Each structure stands twice: as C-alpha cells, then as structure tokens.
XYZ file of C-alpha atoms in Angstrom:
486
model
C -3.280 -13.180 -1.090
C -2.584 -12.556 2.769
C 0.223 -12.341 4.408
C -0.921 -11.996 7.449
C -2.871 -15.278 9.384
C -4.711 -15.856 12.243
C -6.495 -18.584 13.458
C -9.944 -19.187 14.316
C -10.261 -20.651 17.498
C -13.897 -21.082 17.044
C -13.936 -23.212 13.802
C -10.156 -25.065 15.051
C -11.289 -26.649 18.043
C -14.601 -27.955 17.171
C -13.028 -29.228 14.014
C -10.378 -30.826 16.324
C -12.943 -32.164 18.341
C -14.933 -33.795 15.528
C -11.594 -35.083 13.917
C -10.908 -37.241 17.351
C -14.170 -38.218 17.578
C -13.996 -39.418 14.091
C -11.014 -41.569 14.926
C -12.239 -43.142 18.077
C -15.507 -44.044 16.252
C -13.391 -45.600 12.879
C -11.258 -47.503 15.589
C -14.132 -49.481 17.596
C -15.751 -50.395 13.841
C -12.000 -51.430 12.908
C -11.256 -52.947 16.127
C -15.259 -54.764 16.228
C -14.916 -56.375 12.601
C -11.839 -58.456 13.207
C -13.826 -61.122 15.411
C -14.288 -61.982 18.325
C -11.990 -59.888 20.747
C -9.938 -61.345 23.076
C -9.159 -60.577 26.439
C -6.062 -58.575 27.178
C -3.551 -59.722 29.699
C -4.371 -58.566 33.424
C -3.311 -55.381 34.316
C -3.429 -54.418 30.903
C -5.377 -51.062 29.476
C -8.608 -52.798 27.531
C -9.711 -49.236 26.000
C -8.890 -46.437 23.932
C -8.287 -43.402 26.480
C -11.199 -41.612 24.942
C -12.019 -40.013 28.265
C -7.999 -38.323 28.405
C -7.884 -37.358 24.875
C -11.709 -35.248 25.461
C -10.187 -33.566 28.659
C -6.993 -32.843 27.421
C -8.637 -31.135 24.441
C -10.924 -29.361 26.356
C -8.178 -28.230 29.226
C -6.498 -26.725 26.142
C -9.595 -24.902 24.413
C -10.009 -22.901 28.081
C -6.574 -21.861 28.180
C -6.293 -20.366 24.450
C -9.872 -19.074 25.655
C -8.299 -17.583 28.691
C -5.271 -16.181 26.740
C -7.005 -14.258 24.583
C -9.108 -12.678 27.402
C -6.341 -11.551 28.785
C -4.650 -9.939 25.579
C -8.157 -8.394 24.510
C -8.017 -6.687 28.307
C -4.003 -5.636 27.849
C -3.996 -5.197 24.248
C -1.082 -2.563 23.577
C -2.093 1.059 23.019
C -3.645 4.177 25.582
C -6.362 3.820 27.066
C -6.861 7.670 27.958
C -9.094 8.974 25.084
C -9.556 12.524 27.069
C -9.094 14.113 24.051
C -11.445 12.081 21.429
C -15.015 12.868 22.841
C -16.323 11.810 19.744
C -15.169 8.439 19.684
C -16.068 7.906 23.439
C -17.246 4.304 24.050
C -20.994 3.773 24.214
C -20.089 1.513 27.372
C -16.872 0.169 29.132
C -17.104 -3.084 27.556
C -16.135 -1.939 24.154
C -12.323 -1.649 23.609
C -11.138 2.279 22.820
C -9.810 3.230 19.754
C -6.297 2.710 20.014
C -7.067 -0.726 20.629
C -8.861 -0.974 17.433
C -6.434 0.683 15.741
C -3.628 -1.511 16.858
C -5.741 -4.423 16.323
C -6.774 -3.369 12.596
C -2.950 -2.546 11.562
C -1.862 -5.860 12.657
C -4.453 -8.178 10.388
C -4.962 -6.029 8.119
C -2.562 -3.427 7.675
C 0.755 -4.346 8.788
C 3.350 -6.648 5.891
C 5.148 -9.130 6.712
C 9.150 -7.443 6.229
C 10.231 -11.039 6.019
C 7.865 -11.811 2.720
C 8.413 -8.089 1.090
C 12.369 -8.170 1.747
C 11.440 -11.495 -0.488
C 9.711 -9.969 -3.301
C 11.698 -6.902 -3.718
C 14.523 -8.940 -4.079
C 12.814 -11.065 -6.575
C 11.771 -8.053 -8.495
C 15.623 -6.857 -8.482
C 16.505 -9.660 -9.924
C 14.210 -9.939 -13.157
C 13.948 -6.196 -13.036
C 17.475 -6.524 -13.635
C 17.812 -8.700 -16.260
C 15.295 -6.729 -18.391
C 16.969 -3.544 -18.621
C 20.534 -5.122 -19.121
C 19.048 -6.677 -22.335
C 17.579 -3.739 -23.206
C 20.845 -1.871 -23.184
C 22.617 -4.423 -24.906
C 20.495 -4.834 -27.513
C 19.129 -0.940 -28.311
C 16.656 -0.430 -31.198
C 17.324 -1.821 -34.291
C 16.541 1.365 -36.170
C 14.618 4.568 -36.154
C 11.396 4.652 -33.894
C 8.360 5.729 -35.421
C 8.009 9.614 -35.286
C 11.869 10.574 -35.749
C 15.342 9.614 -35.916
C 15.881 8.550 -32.420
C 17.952 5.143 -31.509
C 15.863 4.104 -28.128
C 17.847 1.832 -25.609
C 17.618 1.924 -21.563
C 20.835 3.134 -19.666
C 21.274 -0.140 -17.786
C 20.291 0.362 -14.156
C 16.326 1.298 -12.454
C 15.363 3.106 -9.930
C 13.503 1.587 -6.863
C 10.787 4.078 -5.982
C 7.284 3.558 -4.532
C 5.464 2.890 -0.954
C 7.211 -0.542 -1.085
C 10.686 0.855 -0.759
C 9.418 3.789 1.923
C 8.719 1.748 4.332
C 4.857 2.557 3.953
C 3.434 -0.062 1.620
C 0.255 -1.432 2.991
C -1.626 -5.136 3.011
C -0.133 -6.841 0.306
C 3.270 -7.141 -1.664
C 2.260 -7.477 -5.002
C 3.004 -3.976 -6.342
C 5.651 -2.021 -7.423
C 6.829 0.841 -9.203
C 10.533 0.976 -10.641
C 12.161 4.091 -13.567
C 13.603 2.523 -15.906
C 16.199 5.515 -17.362
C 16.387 5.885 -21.101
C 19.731 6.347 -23.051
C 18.182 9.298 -25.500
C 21.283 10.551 -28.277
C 22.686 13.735 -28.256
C 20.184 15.341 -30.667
C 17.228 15.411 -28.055
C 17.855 18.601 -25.903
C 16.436 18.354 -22.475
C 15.490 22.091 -22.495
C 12.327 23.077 -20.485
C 11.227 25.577 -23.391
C 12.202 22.341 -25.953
C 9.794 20.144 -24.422
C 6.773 21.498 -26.394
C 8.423 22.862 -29.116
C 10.047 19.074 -29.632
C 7.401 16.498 -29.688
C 9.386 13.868 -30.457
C 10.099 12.177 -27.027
C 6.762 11.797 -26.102
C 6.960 9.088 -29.431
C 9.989 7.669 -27.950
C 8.029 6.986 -24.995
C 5.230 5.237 -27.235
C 8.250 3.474 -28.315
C 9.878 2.162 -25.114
C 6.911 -0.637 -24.794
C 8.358 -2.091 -28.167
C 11.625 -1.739 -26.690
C 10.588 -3.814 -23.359
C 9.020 -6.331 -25.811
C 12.273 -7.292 -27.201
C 14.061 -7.138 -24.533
C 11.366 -9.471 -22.405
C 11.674 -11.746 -25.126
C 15.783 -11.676 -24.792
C 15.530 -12.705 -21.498
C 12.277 -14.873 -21.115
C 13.778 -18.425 -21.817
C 16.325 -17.771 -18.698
C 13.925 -17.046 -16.233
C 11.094 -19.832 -17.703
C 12.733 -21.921 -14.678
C 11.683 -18.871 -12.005
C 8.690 -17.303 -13.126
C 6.594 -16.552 -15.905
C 6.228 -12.943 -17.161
C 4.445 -11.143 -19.317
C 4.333 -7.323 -20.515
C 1.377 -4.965 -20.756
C 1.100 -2.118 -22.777
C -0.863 -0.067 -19.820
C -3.323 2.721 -21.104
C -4.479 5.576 -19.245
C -1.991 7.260 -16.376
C -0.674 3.764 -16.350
C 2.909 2.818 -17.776
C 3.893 -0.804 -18.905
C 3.277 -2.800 -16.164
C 5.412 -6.390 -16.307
C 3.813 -9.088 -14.674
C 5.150 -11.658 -12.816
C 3.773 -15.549 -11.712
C 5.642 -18.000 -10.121
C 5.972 -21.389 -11.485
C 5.008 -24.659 -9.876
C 8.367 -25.741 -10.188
C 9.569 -22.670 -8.294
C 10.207 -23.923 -4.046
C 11.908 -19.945 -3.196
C 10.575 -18.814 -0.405
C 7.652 -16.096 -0.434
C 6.688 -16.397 -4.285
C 3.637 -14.221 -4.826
C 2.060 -12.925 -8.112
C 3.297 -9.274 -8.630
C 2.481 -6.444 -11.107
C 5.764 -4.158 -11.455
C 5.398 -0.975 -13.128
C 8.120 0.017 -15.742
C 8.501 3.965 -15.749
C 10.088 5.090 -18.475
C 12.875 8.098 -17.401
C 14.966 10.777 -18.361
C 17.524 11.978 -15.654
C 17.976 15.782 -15.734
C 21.348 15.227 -13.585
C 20.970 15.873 -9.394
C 18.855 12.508 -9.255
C 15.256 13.878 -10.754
C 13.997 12.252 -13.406
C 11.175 13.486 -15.922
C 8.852 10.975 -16.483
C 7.322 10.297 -19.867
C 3.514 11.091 -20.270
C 0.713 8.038 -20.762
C -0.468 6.990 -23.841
C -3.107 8.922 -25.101
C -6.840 7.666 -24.513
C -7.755 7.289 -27.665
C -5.811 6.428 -30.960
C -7.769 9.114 -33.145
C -8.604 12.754 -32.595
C -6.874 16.164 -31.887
C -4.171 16.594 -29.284
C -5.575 18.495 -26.370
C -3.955 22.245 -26.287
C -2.098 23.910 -23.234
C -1.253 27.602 -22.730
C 1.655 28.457 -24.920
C 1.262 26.277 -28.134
C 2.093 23.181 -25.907
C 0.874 20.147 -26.259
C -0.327 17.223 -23.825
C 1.396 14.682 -25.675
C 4.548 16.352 -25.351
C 4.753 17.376 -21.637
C 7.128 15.444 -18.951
C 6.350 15.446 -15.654
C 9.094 15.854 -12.764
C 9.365 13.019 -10.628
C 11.672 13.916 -7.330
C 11.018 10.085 -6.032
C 14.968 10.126 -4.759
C 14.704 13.107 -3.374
C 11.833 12.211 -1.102
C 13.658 8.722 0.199
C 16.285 11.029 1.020
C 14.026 13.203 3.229
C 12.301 10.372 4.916
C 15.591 8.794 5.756
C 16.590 11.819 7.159
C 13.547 12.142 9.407
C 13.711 8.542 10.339
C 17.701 9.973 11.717
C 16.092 12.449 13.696
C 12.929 10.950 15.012
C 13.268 9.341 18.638
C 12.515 5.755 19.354
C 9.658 4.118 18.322
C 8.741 6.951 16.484
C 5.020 6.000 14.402
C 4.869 8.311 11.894
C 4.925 5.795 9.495
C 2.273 3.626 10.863
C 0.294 6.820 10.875
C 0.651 6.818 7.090
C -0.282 3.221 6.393
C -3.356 3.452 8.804
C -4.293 7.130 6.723
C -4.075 4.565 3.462
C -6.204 2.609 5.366
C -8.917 5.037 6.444
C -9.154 6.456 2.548
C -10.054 2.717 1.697
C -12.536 2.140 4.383
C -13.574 5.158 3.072
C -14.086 3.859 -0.400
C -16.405 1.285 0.474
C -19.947 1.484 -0.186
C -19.575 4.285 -3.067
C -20.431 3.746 -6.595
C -17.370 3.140 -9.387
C -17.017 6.790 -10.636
C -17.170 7.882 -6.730
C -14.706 5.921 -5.655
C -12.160 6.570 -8.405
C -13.019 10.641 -8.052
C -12.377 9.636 -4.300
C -9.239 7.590 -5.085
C -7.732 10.521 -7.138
C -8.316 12.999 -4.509
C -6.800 11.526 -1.582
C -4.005 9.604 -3.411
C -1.360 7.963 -1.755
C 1.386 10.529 -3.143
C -1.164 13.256 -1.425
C -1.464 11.479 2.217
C 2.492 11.616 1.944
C 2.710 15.050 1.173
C 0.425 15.504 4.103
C 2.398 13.742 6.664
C 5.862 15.060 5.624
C 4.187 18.719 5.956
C 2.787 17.681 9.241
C 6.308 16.738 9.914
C 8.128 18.928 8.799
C 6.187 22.074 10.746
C 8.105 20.569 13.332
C 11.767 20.219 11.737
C 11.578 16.727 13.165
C 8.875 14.041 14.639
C 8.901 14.972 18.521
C 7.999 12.838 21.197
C 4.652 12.754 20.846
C 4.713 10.485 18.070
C 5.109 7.876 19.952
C 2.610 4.638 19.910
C 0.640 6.251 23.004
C -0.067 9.180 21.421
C -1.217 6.781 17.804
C -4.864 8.036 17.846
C -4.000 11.624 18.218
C -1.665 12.127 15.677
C -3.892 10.132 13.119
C -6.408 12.804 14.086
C -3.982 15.320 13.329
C -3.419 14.351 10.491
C -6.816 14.040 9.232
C -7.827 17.469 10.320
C -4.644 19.057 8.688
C -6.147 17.057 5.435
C -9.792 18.247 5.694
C -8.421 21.977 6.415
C -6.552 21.368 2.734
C -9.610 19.797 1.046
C -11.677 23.054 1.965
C -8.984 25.376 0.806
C -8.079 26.975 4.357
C -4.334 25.430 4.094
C -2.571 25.105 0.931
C -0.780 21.466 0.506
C 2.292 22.563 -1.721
C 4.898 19.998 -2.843
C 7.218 18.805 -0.375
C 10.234 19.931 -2.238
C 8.810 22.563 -5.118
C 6.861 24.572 -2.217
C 7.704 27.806 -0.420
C 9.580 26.321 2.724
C 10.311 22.999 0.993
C 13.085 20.302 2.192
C 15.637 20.959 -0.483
C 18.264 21.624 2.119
C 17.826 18.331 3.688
C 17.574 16.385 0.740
C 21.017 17.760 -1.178
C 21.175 20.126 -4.480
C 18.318 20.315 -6.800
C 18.633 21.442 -10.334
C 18.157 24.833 -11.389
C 14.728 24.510 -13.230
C 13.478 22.951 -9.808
C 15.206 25.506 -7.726
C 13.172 28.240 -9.451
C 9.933 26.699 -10.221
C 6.916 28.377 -9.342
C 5.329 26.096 -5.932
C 3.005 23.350 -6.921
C -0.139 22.679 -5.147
C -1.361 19.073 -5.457
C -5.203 19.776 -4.777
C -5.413 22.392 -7.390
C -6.508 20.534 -10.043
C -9.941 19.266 -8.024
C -12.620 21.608 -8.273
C -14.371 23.408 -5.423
C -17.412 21.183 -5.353
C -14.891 17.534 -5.649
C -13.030 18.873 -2.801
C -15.916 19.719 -0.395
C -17.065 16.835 -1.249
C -13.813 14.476 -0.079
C -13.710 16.407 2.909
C -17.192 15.761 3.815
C -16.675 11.925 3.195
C -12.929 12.057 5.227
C -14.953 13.785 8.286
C -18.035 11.057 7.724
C -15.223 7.810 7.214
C -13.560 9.527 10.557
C -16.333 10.208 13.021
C -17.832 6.094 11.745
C -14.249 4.570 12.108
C -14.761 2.799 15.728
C -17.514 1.022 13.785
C -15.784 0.500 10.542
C -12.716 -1.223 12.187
C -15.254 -3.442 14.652
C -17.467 -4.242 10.955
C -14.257 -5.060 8.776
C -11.036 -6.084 10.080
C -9.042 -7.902 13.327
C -10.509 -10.561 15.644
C -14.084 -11.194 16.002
C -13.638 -10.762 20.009
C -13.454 -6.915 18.804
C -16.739 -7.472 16.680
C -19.528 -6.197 19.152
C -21.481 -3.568 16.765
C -23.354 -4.495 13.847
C -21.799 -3.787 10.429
C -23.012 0.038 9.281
C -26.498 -0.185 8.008
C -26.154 1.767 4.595
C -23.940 -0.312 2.259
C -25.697 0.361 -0.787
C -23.380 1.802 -3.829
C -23.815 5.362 -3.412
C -21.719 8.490 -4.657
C -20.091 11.405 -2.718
C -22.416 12.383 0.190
C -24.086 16.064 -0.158
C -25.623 16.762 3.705
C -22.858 15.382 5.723
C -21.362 17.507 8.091
C-alpha cells in the first residue's frame, strides 16, 4: 500500500470528459421522454450549456498541461553535471540526473511523516500492552531446558530505519527489543555464554511467553486491530502482526509486521540479542572455535548507541543537510538493483548490501569528516550518492575495510557516551568479512552495472511518465550475479 499519490492527468481528464458527456446525453433522453416540451418563457435559457461546460473543461486540461511543463523545466535539483560524464544526457531534452533523482525519491521513495508518526504510535501502543502483560504475568514454571522463570522487564526498545529517520516506501515494518527479566542464576559472562547453553532455550522460550501474553491482551484491543503472533524461523525473530479492523475510523491504519527482539541489557544501553531458531529441528549443533556452540552465541546489538550518533550528526550538520536522503536513495539503488536477478541472487545480493551495511557506509563516509560539511547539501545530491557508492565498491573489492561504526579502530564511542568494557576492548568487526572473495566481486560488479544504468532505471520504473522518454532496459530475464561486467 502507497502512501504516496499522484494523479494521472492523462486517464482524469478524459474520464472527466466522458463522465459530462455521459450526463448531457442521460439528460436530453430524460428531458425527451416526458412529452412534448414546452416552450420556455422569453428570454429564458432553452439548453443545457453544453458548449461552457466542454470549454471550461478544456481551458482547465491546458493549464494543468501547462503547469506541469513548467515544473518538469524547474524541477528542483543542479543542473551542472560537470562532474558525472557518465551519466551525460544523450540530448538536451532529457532531464539530468538530479532531476530524476528528486523525482524518483518523491513517488517512490520519500514517506509520508504524517502517516509513519501514525503507525509508530499505533505500534507503541499495542507494543505496549504486550510486554506489560508479559511482565505481569511471567512463566508459570520452568522453561524447557532448565530452571529459568522467563518474564519481559516491562518496557521495548524502538530501534530500526523507521525510528532513524531513514525508512523507505512504506510503513509497514518495524523492529522493537523486547528486554527479558532473566534471574540471578544466569551470569552474563562473555566466557559463560558457551559454556552455559541455557539462554539460547530461554530464547526458544520467549515465543511461548508472547503467546500468553498476546492472548492476555487480545480481547482489549479486538475493538482496534487484530493481531496475531508468528513464530519466525531463520534470522527472523517473532514477528507480531497487526490488521486493522473495519470498525477501526483512526487515521492512517495500515497492515504492519512488528518484529519482537528478544534482549538482554548488559548495562550502558547494549543489548545482546538472542540467536534464531535453528533451521532444522533434528541434527548436530554446528561447532565454533573454542567448544562453542551456534545455538548458544548472542550477538551485540549497539542499536541505541547508533541513534545517539546520528542525532549527534544531525546537531552538527548545517541546514538542509541530505545525508539522509542519500541513505534512502542508496536503499533504493540496491533494490533497483535487485530486479531482474533470479531468487538465490537476489537474496545473496540482499545479504551483501544490507541495510545495516549502507548505514555503516554512510556514517563512515561521515564521519571521515567529523561532521556532514556543506557540500551535502541538495545541490550537491548526485555527487555525494556517487560518493558513496564508490566508497562501497572500494569495500566490496577489499581495498577499504568497512569496520563497525562503534567496535572499529577510530569508532564513535566518544560521541555516543560510555560503552561497556567487553565492547571497549573487543577486537574491530568487519561487516563484509563473512562474504567470500568471489560474492563480493560479484556485488561490486552489479553496484557499478545498477550505477552506470540508473538514468534509465529511474526513467523505466518510478516518478511521472513526462520523465519516461527511454524504453525500459531490454534484459529483464531472471538472471544471477553478472560475471563480465566491468
């Protein structure tokens, strides 16, 4: 569902048109069945001003027509591409990039703050609910694997593109921590974690635990939504869904899918998140160096930590600043991207450049600065995109390393406040090094194909069909990674 409209002048006034026409037509049948007419008084208008309705309607079709010339000629954006000789327009009627650009992020890119304000408040509200049940209620006895009483601490935390600032296209996901209340017998150790299986069973657990507590709560929000609570499966937590009811007149009511995270806060505001569900039911437990095992690792999440830093950029950044447009039209390119390739390439392809990776990219971009300067301003839009796409393709083919934005050497920790110890003096975390060589020259080689094609890609897929003067690309067969590009 859209939340962004436009209207198609095209279709609208012929349909107009054809409407009036309709009418006059269903009048003289209406007006020629009831007898012989009489004849109206002198001075008196005999007819139906079907000659003022058709030029009124027509006056008004070349106006809109002349209107949108004239914003398609003084669209905002630069129109000095000096620098982008590959992206050069074949002739001067086409419109330049950063016209495309701008036109693209406002159909298709941009939300609407008035309908997400709406749903994250909705989400706060049920979101709410859930956990407060699930604290007052706790487990009813000992969760399978051990002796541990489960129940949720009473409060989430609100993390995601949705509450950066940076969510793109539609408003219908979000990701919240729900913190557990663990008892004093689990030690939150590092060395404990694979030594001490037993919270990764808790966190098998906490999907029983949302269960009851879902069904605590359902009857009193029957009258707002409907819900319901899936189990997830494979790097995905439970995910609560949420439908509005016919009966239901708020404002901005959309269906929405909000992932419950279950957490463990190590003090400092990080959080270890609890692993996924195994794949499969049956079979052994993959192994790690040291005895560890899979099942029974937690991974850091330092979600706080990074709202912290981007609201401290967003201090220092002049105004009008579009760093953050930058990162929703980045999003965007990686999707574009996406089109065209087979399943298992376009989920290798989704993994790569995730959306937790194109952030790490632009705060690194960033922060080589201290601080976005002035020429990340909307002028300067096209540039810095390509800026930041180069800086990505130099970290796909291994000649930069992208580290984590806190846990790197260099990282933001003294702009985001104290971090615990174990984070302090962790060893720094690169996020591409799990991708093999041949995976990453391959992402790069699609990034700089997607890139160089974009002018045609925007023109083929998204904003007003004024801007659609090139045919759609010719190869849109399902294909996987390409293997010759440059």
């Amino acid at each position: 569902m859209s939340v962004h409209y436009t209207l198609n002048l095209r279709v609208f006034w012929p349909l107009v048109t054809g409407l009036c026409t309709a009418l006059v037509c269903l009048y003289h049948v209406l007006r020629g069945s009831g007898g012989a007419p009489t004849e109206p008084p002198e001075g008196a208008d005999g007819g139906f001003p079907l000659l003022k309705v058709t030029v009124l309607l027509l006056l008004g079709y070349v106006l809109l027509r002349c209107r949108h010339a004239v914003r398609q000629r003084f669209l905002p954006g630069s129109p000095r591409l000096g620098g982008h000789s590959a992206f050069s327009p074949r002739h001067l009627g086409e419109p330049s990039l950063d016209i495309l650009l701008e036109s693209y992020y406002e159909h298709e890119v941009r939300l609407s703050p008035h309908v997400l304000g709406h749903s994250k408040a909705h989400v706060s509200r049920i979101v709410g609910e859930l956990v407060r049940a699930g604290r007052a209620r706790g487990s009813p006895g000992p969760i399978p694997g051990g002796a541990l009483a489960l129940a949720f601490r009473g409060d989430f935390i609100q993390v995601g593109s949705a509450y950066e600032q940076h969510k793109i296209r539609r408003p219908d996901g979000f990701d919240v921590l729900v913190p557990l209340r663990l008892p004093p017998l689990v030690a939150l150790e590092p060395r404990s974690l694979g030594a001490e299986p037993a919270l990764a069973p808790a966190f098998h657990g906490c999907f029983s635990h949302l269960q009851r507590s879902l069904a605590t709560v359902r009857y009193s929000l029957e009258g707002r939504c409907r819900v319901s609570l899936t189990p997830g499966g494979l790097e995905q937590p439970p995910t609560l869904h949420v439908l509005p009811c016919r009966t239901d007149y708020g404002c901005c009511r959309l269906s929405m899918a909000v992932r419950l995270i279950p957490a463990v806060h190590v003090g400092d505001s990080v959080f270890l998140v609890a692993p996924p569900p195994p794949p499969s039911p049956i079979g052994p437990l993959s192994e790690l160096p040291g005895g560890l095992r899979a099942d029974a690792l937690w991974g850091v999440n330092t979600a706080r930590q990074e709202q912290k830093l981007l609201s401290w950029l967003q201090e220092r950044a002049p105004p009008g600043a579009c760093y953050l447009k930058c990162l929703q039209l980045l999003k965007a390119l990686r999707d574009l991207g996406a089109r065209g390739l087979d399943p298992t390439a376009a989920t290798q392809w989704g993994r790569i450049l995730s959306s937790y990776v194109l952030k790490t990219v632009l705060l690194a971009a960033l922060l080589r600065h201290g601080a976005p300067a002035q020429g990340w301003d909307e002028a300067h839009l096209g540039e810095r995109l390509e800026e930041l796409v180069q800086f990505l393709r130099d970290c796909l083919l291994r000649r930069r390393t992208l580290f984590h934005c806190l846990l790197g050497p260099g990282g933001a920790a003294a702009e985001v406040g104290p971090l615990p110890k174990v984070l302090r003096e962790a060893t720094p975390v690169d996020l591409l090094a799990t991708f093999d060589r041949q995976a990453r020259e391959l992402a790069a080689a699609r990034l700089l194909s997607t890139w160089q094609r974009l002018p045609q890609l925007l023109r083929a897929y998204g904003g007003p069909r004024y801007l659609a003067r090139c045919p759609p690309p010719r190869n849109q067969r399902p294909q996987g990674f390409p293997e010759d590009e440059p």
